Coordinates of C-alpha atoms in Angstrom, one line a residue:
Chain A
M211 CA -1.4 38.0 10.0
N212 CA -2.9 35.6 12.2
A213 CA -6.5 36.2 12.4
F214 CA -9.6 34.5 14.5
D215 CA -9.5 31.6 15.6
P216 CA -12.5 29.7 15.0
S217 CA -11.9 27.3 17.7
A218 CA -12.5 30.6 19.7
M219 CA -16.3 29.9 18.7
V220 CA -16.2 26.5 20.3
N221 CA -16.4 25.3 24.0
D222 CA -15.7 21.8 23.5
P223 CA -12.1 21.0 23.0
P224 CA -11.3 20.3 19.4
L225 CA -11.1 17.4 17.5
L226 CA -7.9 18.0 15.6
R227 CA -5.1 20.0 16.9
V228 CA -1.5 20.9 14.9
D229 CA 0.9 22.6 17.5
G230 CA 4.1 24.1 15.6
L231 CA 4.6 21.8 13.2
S232 CA 7.8 22.2 11.2
F233 CA 8.8 20.0 8.5
R234 CA 11.6 20.0 5.8
Y235 CA 12.5 17.7 2.8
G236 CA 15.7 17.1 3.6
P237 CA 19.0 18.7 4.4
D238 CA 19.7 20.0 1.6
T239 CA 16.3 21.6 0.2
P240 CA 16.6 25.5 1.0
T241 CA 13.4 26.1 2.7
D242 CA 10.8 24.5 4.9
A243 CA 7.8 22.8 3.3
L244 CA 6.1 23.4 7.0
G245 CA 7.2 26.0 9.5
S246 CA 5.5 26.4 12.7
V247 CA 1.8 25.7 11.4
D248 CA -0.5 25.9 14.2
F249 CA -4.6 25.5 13.7
S250 CA -7.5 23.2 15.2
L251 CA -10.4 22.0 13.9
H252 CA -13.8 20.9 15.3
A253 CA -16.1 17.6 14.9
G254 CA -19.0 19.0 13.0
R255 CA -17.0 21.4 11.0
F256 CA -16.2 21.8 7.1
H257 CA -12.9 23.4 7.8
A258 CA -10.9 24.1 4.6
L259 CA -7.5 24.3 3.9
L260 CA -6.7 27.0 1.1
G261 CA -3.5 27.4 -0.6
P262 CA -1.9 27.7 -3.7
N263 CA -0.2 24.7 -5.2
G264 CA 3.3 24.0 -2.8
A265 CA 1.6 25.4 -0.3
G266 CA 2.5 22.7 2.4
K267 CA -1.3 21.6 1.8
S268 CA -0.3 17.8 0.8
T269 CA 2.9 17.8 3.4
L270 CA 0.4 18.3 6.3
F271 CA -2.2 15.8 4.9
G272 CA 0.9 13.7 5.2
L273 CA 2.0 14.5 8.7
I274 CA -2.0 14.1 9.9
S275 CA -2.1 10.5 8.2
R276 CA 1.6 9.4 9.6
L277 CA 2.9 9.0 5.8
L278 CA 5.6 11.1 6.9
R279 CA 7.4 11.0 9.9
I280 CA 6.6 14.3 12.1
Q281 CA 10.3 16.6 12.6
Q282 CA 8.6 19.6 15.3
G283 CA 5.6 19.7 16.8
D284 CA 2.9 17.6 17.2
I285 CA -0.5 16.7 16.2
R286 CA -3.8 15.3 18.2
L287 CA -6.8 13.7 17.5
N288 CA -9.1 14.1 20.7
G289 CA -6.3 15.0 22.8
L290 CA -4.7 11.8 21.9
S291 CA -0.8 12.4 20.2
L292 CA 0.4 11.2 16.8
K293 CA 3.5 10.4 18.1
Q294 CA 2.5 8.6 21.0
A295 CA -0.1 6.5 20.0
P296 CA -0.1 6.5 16.3
A297 CA -2.5 3.4 15.6
R298 CA -5.4 4.9 18.0
V299 CA -5.2 8.2 16.1
L300 CA -5.2 6.5 12.8
Q301 CA -8.3 4.9 13.6
G302 CA -10.2 8.2 13.9
I303 CA -8.9 9.4 10.5
G304 CA -10.1 8.7 7.0
M305 CA -8.6 10.1 4.0
V306 CA -9.2 10.8 0.4
F307 CA -6.1 11.1 -1.2
Q308 CA -5.4 13.1 -4.4
Q309 CA -4.2 10.6 -6.4
S310 CA -6.9 7.4 -6.8
T311 CA -5.6 5.0 -4.7
L312 CA -8.2 2.6 -6.2
D313 CA -7.6 -0.5 -7.3
L314 CA -8.7 -0.8 -10.6
D315 CA -9.2 -4.4 -11.3
L316 CA -11.2 -5.2 -8.2
S317 CA -14.6 -4.1 -7.9
V318 CA -16.1 -1.8 -5.7
E319 CA -16.8 -4.3 -3.2
D320 CA -13.5 -6.1 -3.1
N321 CA -12.0 -2.3 -2.7
L322 CA -14.1 -1.8 0.3
H323 CA -13.8 -5.1 1.7
Y324 CA -10.0 -4.2 1.6
H325 CA -9.8 -1.3 3.3
A326 CA -12.1 -2.4 6.2
S327 CA -10.2 -5.8 6.8
L328 CA -7.0 -3.4 7.6
H329 CA -9.0 -1.8 10.3
G330 CA -10.1 -4.5 11.8
L331 CA -13.7 -4.7 10.4
G332 CA -14.9 -8.2 9.7
G333 CA -18.3 -10.4 8.9
K334 CA -21.9 -9.0 9.5
H335 CA -20.8 -5.6 10.7
R336 CA -18.1 -5.1 7.5
I337 CA -20.9 -5.7 5.4
A338 CA -23.2 -3.5 6.7
R339 CA -20.8 -0.8 7.0
I340 CA -20.4 -0.9 3.2
E341 CA -23.6 -1.1 1.8
T342 CA -24.6 1.6 4.7
E343 CA -21.3 3.9 3.0
L344 CA -21.9 2.6 -0.6
S345 CA -26.1 3.7 -0.5
R346 CA -24.7 7.1 0.9
V347 CA -23.3 7.9 -2.1
E348 CA -25.9 6.4 -4.4
L349 CA -23.8 3.7 -5.7
L350 CA -25.1 0.7 -4.4
N351 CA -25.9 -1.0 -7.6
R352 CA -22.1 -0.7 -9.2
R353 CA -20.8 -2.7 -6.2
G354 CA -20.1 -5.5 -8.4
D355 CA -18.4 -3.2 -11.1
K356 CA -15.0 -2.8 -11.6
V357 CA -13.6 0.4 -10.4
R358 CA -11.9 0.8 -14.4
K359 CA -15.4 1.2 -15.4
L360 CA -16.4 4.3 -13.1
N361 CA -16.0 7.6 -14.1
G362 CA -13.9 10.2 -12.1
G363 CA -16.6 11.6 -10.4
H364 CA -18.0 7.9 -9.1
R365 CA -14.8 7.2 -8.1
R366 CA -14.4 10.2 -6.4
R367 CA -17.7 8.7 -3.9
V368 CA -16.0 5.4 -3.7
E369 CA -12.8 6.8 -2.3
I370 CA -15.2 8.9 0.1
A371 CA -17.3 5.7 0.8
R372 CA -14.4 3.8 1.9
A373 CA -13.1 6.8 4.2
L374 CA -15.7 6.4 5.9
L375 CA -15.9 2.9 6.9
H376 CA -14.6 2.4 10.0
Q377 CA -16.6 5.4 11.3
P378 CA -13.7 7.9 11.4
Q379 CA -14.2 11.3 13.7
L380 CA -11.9 12.9 11.0
L381 CA -12.2 13.2 7.5
L382 CA -9.3 14.5 5.5
L383 CA -9.7 15.3 1.8
D384 CA -6.9 16.4 -0.2
E385 CA -7.7 18.3 -3.2
A386 CA -10.9 15.5 -4.0
S387 CA -12.6 17.8 -6.2
V388 CA -9.6 18.4 -8.7
G389 CA -9.8 16.9 -12.2
L390 CA -13.8 16.5 -12.1
D391 CA -16.1 18.5 -13.7
S392 CA -18.1 21.5 -12.1
H393 CA -21.9 19.6 -11.1
T394 CA -19.9 16.4 -9.7
R395 CA -17.5 18.9 -7.5
T396 CA -20.2 20.6 -6.2
Q397 CA -22.5 17.4 -5.9
I398 CA -19.3 16.1 -3.8
N399 CA -19.2 19.2 -1.9
R400 CA -22.7 19.2 -0.4
H401 CA -22.5 15.6 0.4
I402 CA -19.4 16.2 2.8
R403 CA -21.2 19.2 3.8
R404 CA -23.8 16.7 5.2
L405 CA -21.7 14.2 6.5
C406 CA -20.3 17.2 8.8
R407 CA -24.1 17.8 10.0
D408 CA -25.4 14.9 9.9
Q409 CA -22.7 12.8 11.3
G410 CA -21.0 15.2 13.2
V411 CA -17.7 14.4 11.5
G412 CA -15.0 17.0 11.4
V413 CA -13.6 17.7 7.6
L414 CA -10.3 18.9 6.8
W415 CA -10.9 20.3 2.8
A416 CA -7.8 20.9 0.9
T417 CA -8.5 22.6 -1.9
H418 CA -6.7 25.7 -4.0
L419 CA -10.4 26.2 -5.4
I420 CA -11.7 29.4 -3.8
E421 CA -15.5 29.0 -4.9
E422 CA -15.8 25.3 -2.7
I423 CA -15.7 27.3 0.8
Q424 CA -18.4 29.1 2.2
S425 CA -18.8 32.2 4.1
G426 CA -19.0 30.8 7.5
D427 CA -16.3 27.9 6.8
P428 CA -13.4 27.7 9.2
V429 CA -10.5 28.5 7.0
T430 CA -6.6 27.7 7.3
L431 CA -5.1 29.7 4.8
L432 CA -1.1 28.6 3.7
H433 CA 1.0 30.0 2.0
R434 CA 4.8 28.6 1.4
G435 CA 4.5 26.4 4.0
R436 CA 2.8 29.0 6.9
V437 CA -0.3 29.8 7.8
I438 CA -1.3 33.2 6.9
A439 CA -4.5 33.6 8.4
N440 CA -6.9 31.2 10.2
A441 CA -10.7 32.2 10.7
D442 CA -13.7 32.1 9.1
A443 CA -13.9 33.5 5.6
E444 CA -16.0 36.2 6.0
Q445 CA -13.9 37.0 9.1
I446 CA -10.9 36.5 7.1
C447 CA -12.5 39.0 4.8
R448 CA -13.6 41.8 7.1
E449 CA -9.8 41.8 8.6
T450 CA -8.4 42.3 5.6
R451 CA -11.2 44.8 4.4
C452 CA -11.5 42.8 1.3
G453 CA -15.1 41.8 -0.7
T454 CA -13.8 38.3 -1.7
L455 CA -11.6 35.5 0.1
L456 CA -9.7 36.0 -3.1
Q457 CA -8.9 39.7 -2.7
A458 CA -8.0 38.8 0.5
F459 CA -5.5 36.5 -0.2
E460 CA -4.3 38.9 -2.8
T461 CA -3.5 41.4 0.3
L462 CA -2.5 38.9 2.6
T463 CA 0.7 37.7 0.6
S464 CA 1.2 41.0 -1.8
E465 CA 1.0 38.4 -4.6
S466 CA -1.5 37.4 -7.1
P467 CA -3.2 34.5 -6.4
L468 CA -3.9 33.7 -10.0
D469 CA -0.1 33.8 -10.5
Q470 CA 0.2 31.1 -7.9
G471 CA -2.5 28.8 -9.3
L472 CA -4.7 29.5 -6.3
V473 CA -7.7 29.7 -8.6
R474 CA -8.9 29.3 -11.8
P475 CA -12.2 30.6 -12.4
Q476 CA -14.4 28.8 -15.1
G477 CA -14.1 30.5 -18.8
L478 CA -10.5 32.0 -17.0
Q479 CA -7.4 31.0 -18.6
P480 CA -4.8 31.5 -16.6
Chain B
M277 CA -22.0 28.3 16.1
N278 CA -21.3 24.7 16.8
S279 CA -24.7 24.2 18.0
S280 CA -26.0 21.4 20.3
P281 CA -27.9 19.4 17.6
L282 CA -24.3 19.2 16.2
R283 CA -22.5 18.2 19.2
S284 CA -24.8 15.3 19.2
A285 CA -24.8 14.2 16.0
A286 CA -20.9 14.0 16.8
S287 CA -21.5 11.8 19.8
N288 CA -23.5 9.0 17.5
C289 CA -20.2 8.2 16.6
A290 CA -20.4 6.1 19.9
Q291 CA -17.6 3.5 18.3
V292 CA -14.9 5.9 17.7
L293 CA -15.2 8.3 20.9
P294 CA -12.9 7.5 22.3
L295 CA -10.4 6.2 20.4
E296 CA -9.8 2.7 21.6
R297 CA -7.1 -0.1 21.2
L298 CA -8.2 -2.7 18.0
P299 CA -8.9 -6.2 19.5
A300 CA -6.8 -9.3 18.5
S301 CA -9.7 -10.3 16.2
A302 CA -8.2 -7.1 13.7
Y303 CA -5.2 -9.0 13.0
L304 CA -6.4 -11.4 11.8
Q305 CA -9.2 -9.5 9.7
A306 CA -6.5 -7.2 8.1
F307 CA -4.4 -10.8 7.2
R308 CA -7.8 -12.4 5.5
G309 CA -8.2 -9.1 3.6
I310 CA -4.4 -9.0 2.1
L311 CA -4.9 -12.5 1.4
Y312 CA -7.8 -12.1 -0.3
R313 CA -6.7 -9.2 -2.2
E314 CA -3.6 -10.9 -3.6
L315 CA -5.5 -13.8 -4.5
L316 CA -8.0 -11.7 -6.8
R317 CA -5.4 -10.1 -8.6
F318 CA -4.1 -13.1 -9.2
V319 CA -6.7 -14.8 -10.1
H320 CA -7.8 -11.8 -12.4
Q321 CA -4.3 -12.3 -14.0
R322 CA -4.6 -15.1 -16.1
S323 CA -1.4 -14.6 -18.0
R324 CA 0.7 -14.6 -14.6
F325 CA -0.7 -17.5 -13.9
F326 CA -0.2 -19.0 -17.3
S327 CA 3.3 -17.4 -17.8
S328 CA 4.4 -18.8 -14.1
L329 CA 3.2 -22.7 -15.5
I330 CA 4.8 -21.8 -19.2
R331 CA 8.1 -20.8 -18.1
P332 CA 9.3 -24.0 -15.8
L333 CA 7.9 -26.6 -18.6
V334 CA 9.6 -24.6 -21.5
W335 CA 12.9 -25.8 -19.3
L336 CA 11.4 -29.1 -18.5
A337 CA 10.3 -29.7 -22.5
V338 CA 12.9 -27.9 -24.3
F339 CA 16.3 -27.3 -22.0
A340 CA 15.7 -30.3 -20.3
A341 CA 15.3 -32.7 -22.7
G342 CA 18.6 -31.4 -24.8
F343 CA 20.5 -31.6 -21.5
R344 CA 19.3 -35.0 -20.9
A345 CA 21.9 -36.5 -23.6
A346 CA 24.6 -34.6 -22.8
L347 CA 24.6 -34.5 -19.0
G348 CA 25.0 -37.7 -17.4
I349 CA 23.4 -37.9 -13.2
S350 CA 25.1 -40.0 -10.9
I351 CA 23.6 -41.2 -8.0
I352 CA 23.1 -38.2 -5.5
E353 CA 20.7 -37.9 -1.9
P354 CA 17.8 -38.1 -1.8
Y355 CA 17.9 -40.1 -5.0
Q356 CA 18.0 -44.1 -4.8
T357 CA 19.0 -44.5 -8.2
Y358 CA 19.8 -43.3 -11.3
I359 CA 17.5 -40.1 -12.4
T360 CA 17.0 -38.5 -15.7
Y361 CA 17.7 -34.8 -16.0
E362 CA 14.3 -34.1 -15.9
V363 CA 13.7 -35.3 -12.2
Y364 CA 17.2 -33.5 -11.3
I365 CA 15.8 -30.5 -12.6
A366 CA 12.1 -30.4 -11.2
P367 CA 12.8 -28.8 -7.8
G368 CA 15.0 -26.5 -9.2
L369 CA 12.0 -25.2 -11.4
V370 CA 10.0 -25.7 -8.3
A371 CA 12.1 -22.7 -6.8
M372 CA 12.2 -20.8 -10.0
V373 CA 8.4 -20.7 -9.6
L374 CA 8.6 -19.1 -6.6
L375 CA 11.8 -16.9 -7.3
F376 CA 9.1 -15.1 -10.0
N377 CA 6.2 -15.3 -8.0
A378 CA 8.3 -13.2 -5.0
M379 CA 10.1 -10.7 -7.5
Q380 CA 6.3 -10.4 -9.1
S381 CA 5.3 -9.4 -6.0
S382 CA 7.7 -7.1 -5.3
L383 CA 7.1 -5.5 -8.3
S384 CA 3.5 -5.2 -7.2
M385 CA 4.7 -3.0 -3.9
V386 CA 6.8 -0.8 -6.3
Y387 CA 3.5 0.2 -8.5
D388 CA 1.7 0.2 -5.1
R389 CA 4.6 2.7 -4.0
E390 CA 4.1 4.7 -7.2
M391 CA 0.7 4.6 -8.0
G392 CA -0.4 5.3 -4.1
G393 CA -2.3 1.9 -3.3
M394 CA 0.4 1.6 -0.5
R395 CA -0.9 4.8 0.9
V396 CA -4.0 2.8 1.8
L397 CA -2.2 -0.1 3.8
L398 CA -0.1 2.7 5.5
M399 CA -3.0 4.0 6.5
S400 CA -4.1 0.9 8.6
P401 CA -3.7 1.3 12.5
L402 CA -1.8 -1.9 12.8
P403 CA 1.9 -2.3 12.6
R404 CA 3.4 -1.8 9.8
S405 CA 5.6 -4.5 10.1
Y406 CA 3.1 -6.9 10.4
L407 CA 1.3 -5.4 7.1
L408 CA 4.2 -6.0 5.6
L409 CA 4.7 -9.9 7.4
C410 CA 1.0 -10.4 6.0
K411 CA 1.6 -9.0 2.4
L412 CA 4.9 -11.9 2.6
L413 CA 2.6 -14.5 3.9
A414 CA 0.0 -13.7 1.1
S415 CA 2.0 -14.0 -1.3
A416 CA 3.9 -16.9 -0.7
L417 CA 0.7 -18.4 -0.2
V418 CA -0.7 -17.2 -3.7
S419 CA 2.8 -19.4 -4.8
V420 CA 1.5 -22.8 -3.5
P421 CA -1.2 -23.3 -6.0
Q422 CA 1.7 -22.4 -8.8
V423 CA 4.1 -24.8 -7.7
Y424 CA 1.0 -27.7 -7.4
A425 CA 0.0 -26.9 -11.0
F426 CA 3.5 -27.1 -12.4
L427 CA 3.8 -30.4 -10.6
A428 CA 0.8 -31.7 -12.1
V429 CA 1.8 -31.6 -15.4
A430 CA 5.8 -32.2 -14.5
W431 CA 4.1 -35.7 -13.8
W432 CA 3.9 -36.4 -17.8
F433 CA 7.5 -35.8 -18.1
G434 CA 8.5 -38.4 -15.4
V435 CA 8.8 -36.7 -12.5
E436 CA 7.1 -38.6 -10.3
P437 CA 7.3 -38.6 -6.9
P438 CA 6.1 -40.2 -3.9
P439 CA 2.4 -39.7 -2.9
M440 CA 3.8 -38.4 0.2
G441 CA 6.1 -36.0 -1.0
Y442 CA 3.7 -33.4 -2.4
L443 CA 2.5 -33.1 1.3
W444 CA 6.1 -32.9 2.5
L445 CA 6.7 -30.2 0.2
L446 CA 4.3 -27.9 1.6
P447 CA 6.1 -26.4 4.5
A448 CA 9.8 -26.1 2.1
I449 CA 7.8 -24.1 -0.1
L450 CA 6.4 -22.1 1.8
S451 CA 9.4 -21.1 3.9
S452 CA 11.4 -20.8 0.3
A453 CA 8.7 -18.4 -1.2
L454 CA 8.9 -16.6 2.1
L455 CA 12.6 -15.9 1.7
L456 CA 12.4 -15.4 -1.4
G457 CA 9.5 -12.8 -0.8
A458 CA 11.7 -11.2 1.9
L459 CA 14.6 -10.8 -0.4
G460 CA 12.5 -9.2 -3.6
L461 CA 10.9 -6.9 -0.7
F462 CA 14.2 -5.8 0.7
I463 CA 15.8 -5.0 -2.7
S464 CA 12.2 -3.1 -3.7
T465 CA 12.9 -0.6 -0.9
F466 CA 15.6 0.4 -2.7
I467 CA 14.2 1.0 -6.4
K468 CA 13.6 4.6 -6.5
Q469 CA 11.4 4.2 -9.7
L470 CA 9.2 1.2 -11.5
E471 CA 11.3 1.3 -14.2
N472 CA 14.3 0.2 -12.9
F473 CA 12.9 -3.1 -11.1
A474 CA 13.1 -4.8 -14.5
G475 CA 17.3 -4.2 -14.8
V476 CA 17.3 -4.6 -11.2
M477 CA 15.8 -8.1 -11.4
N478 CA 18.1 -9.1 -14.0
F479 CA 20.5 -8.6 -12.1
V480 CA 19.3 -10.8 -9.1
I481 CA 16.9 -13.7 -10.7
F482 CA 19.4 -15.1 -13.3
P483 CA 22.4 -14.7 -11.1
M484 CA 20.6 -16.4 -8.1
F485 CA 18.9 -19.0 -10.4
F486 CA 22.2 -20.0 -12.4
I487 CA 24.6 -20.1 -10.1
S488 CA 22.9 -22.6 -8.0
S489 CA 21.9 -26.4 -8.0
A490 CA 19.3 -25.8 -9.6
L491 CA 20.3 -27.4 -13.3
Y492 CA 23.3 -28.6 -12.2
P493 CA 25.0 -30.7 -9.0
L494 CA 27.3 -28.9 -7.4
W495 CA 29.9 -31.7 -7.6
K496 CA 29.4 -30.5 -11.6
M497 CA 30.0 -27.1 -10.7
Q498 CA 33.1 -27.7 -8.6
E499 CA 34.6 -29.7 -11.5
A500 CA 34.1 -26.4 -13.7
S501 CA 35.0 -23.6 -11.5
E502 CA 36.1 -23.6 -7.7
L503 CA 34.9 -19.9 -7.6
L504 CA 31.3 -21.1 -9.2
Y505 CA 31.3 -23.9 -6.7
A506 CA 31.8 -21.3 -3.9
L507 CA 29.4 -19.2 -5.0
C508 CA 26.4 -21.4 -5.4
R509 CA 27.6 -22.9 -1.8
Y510 CA 26.9 -19.6 -0.3
N511 CA 23.9 -19.2 -2.4
P512 CA 20.3 -18.9 -0.5
F513 CA 18.4 -20.4 -3.5
S514 CA 20.8 -23.2 -3.8
H515 CA 19.5 -24.4 0.3
C516 CA 15.7 -23.8 -0.9
V517 CA 16.5 -26.0 -3.9
E518 CA 18.0 -28.7 -1.9
L519 CA 15.0 -28.3 0.8
I520 CA 12.4 -28.4 -1.7
R521 CA 14.7 -31.3 -3.5
F522 CA 14.6 -33.2 -0.7
A523 CA 10.8 -32.7 1.0
L524 CA 10.1 -34.4 -2.9
Y525 CA 11.1 -37.3 -1.8
E526 CA 10.2 -37.6 2.0
R527 CA 13.6 -36.4 3.7
F528 CA 14.2 -33.4 5.4
N529 CA 17.6 -31.5 4.7
V530 CA 19.0 -30.3 8.2
D531 CA 21.5 -27.9 6.6
A532 CA 19.8 -26.3 3.8
A533 CA 16.5 -26.1 6.2
L534 CA 19.2 -23.9 8.7
V535 CA 20.1 -22.0 5.9
V536 CA 16.7 -21.0 4.5
G537 CA 15.3 -20.4 8.1
G538 CA 18.2 -18.2 9.3
C539 CA 18.3 -16.3 5.6
L540 CA 14.6 -16.2 5.9
L541 CA 15.0 -14.2 9.7
L542 CA 17.4 -12.2 8.3
F543 CA 15.9 -10.8 5.3
V544 CA 12.5 -10.3 6.9
A545 CA 14.5 -8.3 9.3
L546 CA 16.1 -6.3 6.9
A547 CA 13.3 -5.6 5.1
V548 CA 11.0 -4.5 7.7
I549 CA 14.1 -1.8 9.0
A550 CA 14.3 -1.1 5.3
F551 CA 10.9 -0.4 4.4
D552 CA 10.2 3.5 4.7
P553 CA 7.1 4.9 3.1
Q554 CA 8.4 8.0 3.6
R555 CA 11.4 7.6 1.3
G556 CA 9.1 7.9 -1.8
L557 CA 7.0 10.7 -0.9
M558 CA 10.5 12.4 0.1
R559 CA 11.6 11.6 -3.3
A560 CA 8.8 13.0 -5.0
K561 CA 8.9 16.2 -3.3
R562 CA 12.8 17.0 -3.8
G563 CA 12.2 16.2 -7.3

């Protein structure tokens, strides 16, 4: 089922458009990791990419961030094709990876300087951007600390600050809250939503934790490499006549979401 | 739903709307950033500096002392008189510093690839081939202070080249370091896991070093075996050693420079072509 596209509610052209994206990890793999994925995302929106482990979320992120080569379909940012203008598209994308990519032996500030220089930022502008983003995540006082000394939540915040240094239009977060306690998860989720609201950044938030999604959020539901729903969370529930997104997922896939590791509600063992 | 205040907030990101080409200065900033990171990592890894210094010094102090009595060195270019074995072996040990530094740098590339640090580099909008060249050059520059630190200590062992020789040495060690770095980078693209690196290096570092003119003059090798002599002659590392040896005594070895230059271009091209960030991700997914 392809439910409603949230872009239908917005008049502006989408910030990110994914068209007919398919990907396979080599000819010896039995199925496509992604098959004809279509969806779009608008500036200033918190867009959830929901799917169980192995649904293809990281593959999709790998393709958008150009770590993987597009085999079929296209990805457009602000109308620019990633295949035709990769450098200009990458300028507009910030990414927080599932696995931490900070250099543990360098200070917070040095990690940010390194990233900023890779995006061509220099001089006073670079310093100002680092201060702005570090103060936004409330880590200005830890700027000189080695990353190794920071806890998991702080490291994530540094990664978010780093991803925003070059003022991207689109922020990709690949399971950014995995491994964090619920309080830190909530804090990071709130921070990202504030970014959408105040800065107009479009956010693609990949998760398998349904509790992180709010009823009005646009959701792309990915299952076995295919989009099975693409609408507001509320609309998906309405369309499937389910009380919760969790039940909606079960209805759409005819499989137990718990079996697939989609959600691990607190206190409930998988 | 997407209210106008939101859109106006979005339009505040004027610097990125629309996406514009990066200015030429961005290339310089990226190189400075990569170089600064390499230097920081080097400074933080003090053991790396000391091991890079101790290793050739042990060869100079122990190995050379033992061989001095056993091995006579006749007058060969660029030397104008008889020399001690320590003096002969010093350029080879300089090249050894470069070789180990290059392999260490390749190891860090494999580590970054495994641990995800490479993704930060690859998310840069700058061309990947340019970023790789920056990494190579930064790594080569990091080896320069190591070489001069070794030569400073080697002075006490009787390795006393003319003062201008130290200046002549700079382009020789940079080009040799780039060549060895490119070779290491090329090899690292084929290494599947970090654990395999040590094994592969044993098949690269030791043969490269021993089957070269670093420890014995080529005519000595020829006396021992024609095959070894041929291998030494075709080993690019021998030409790095000879380029360094001649530069240290204010001489320019044209043949060595041509071979080092040619191999540098070849290995850089091979490393850039072989470098495929997708390969690691594909392998990880396929399991």
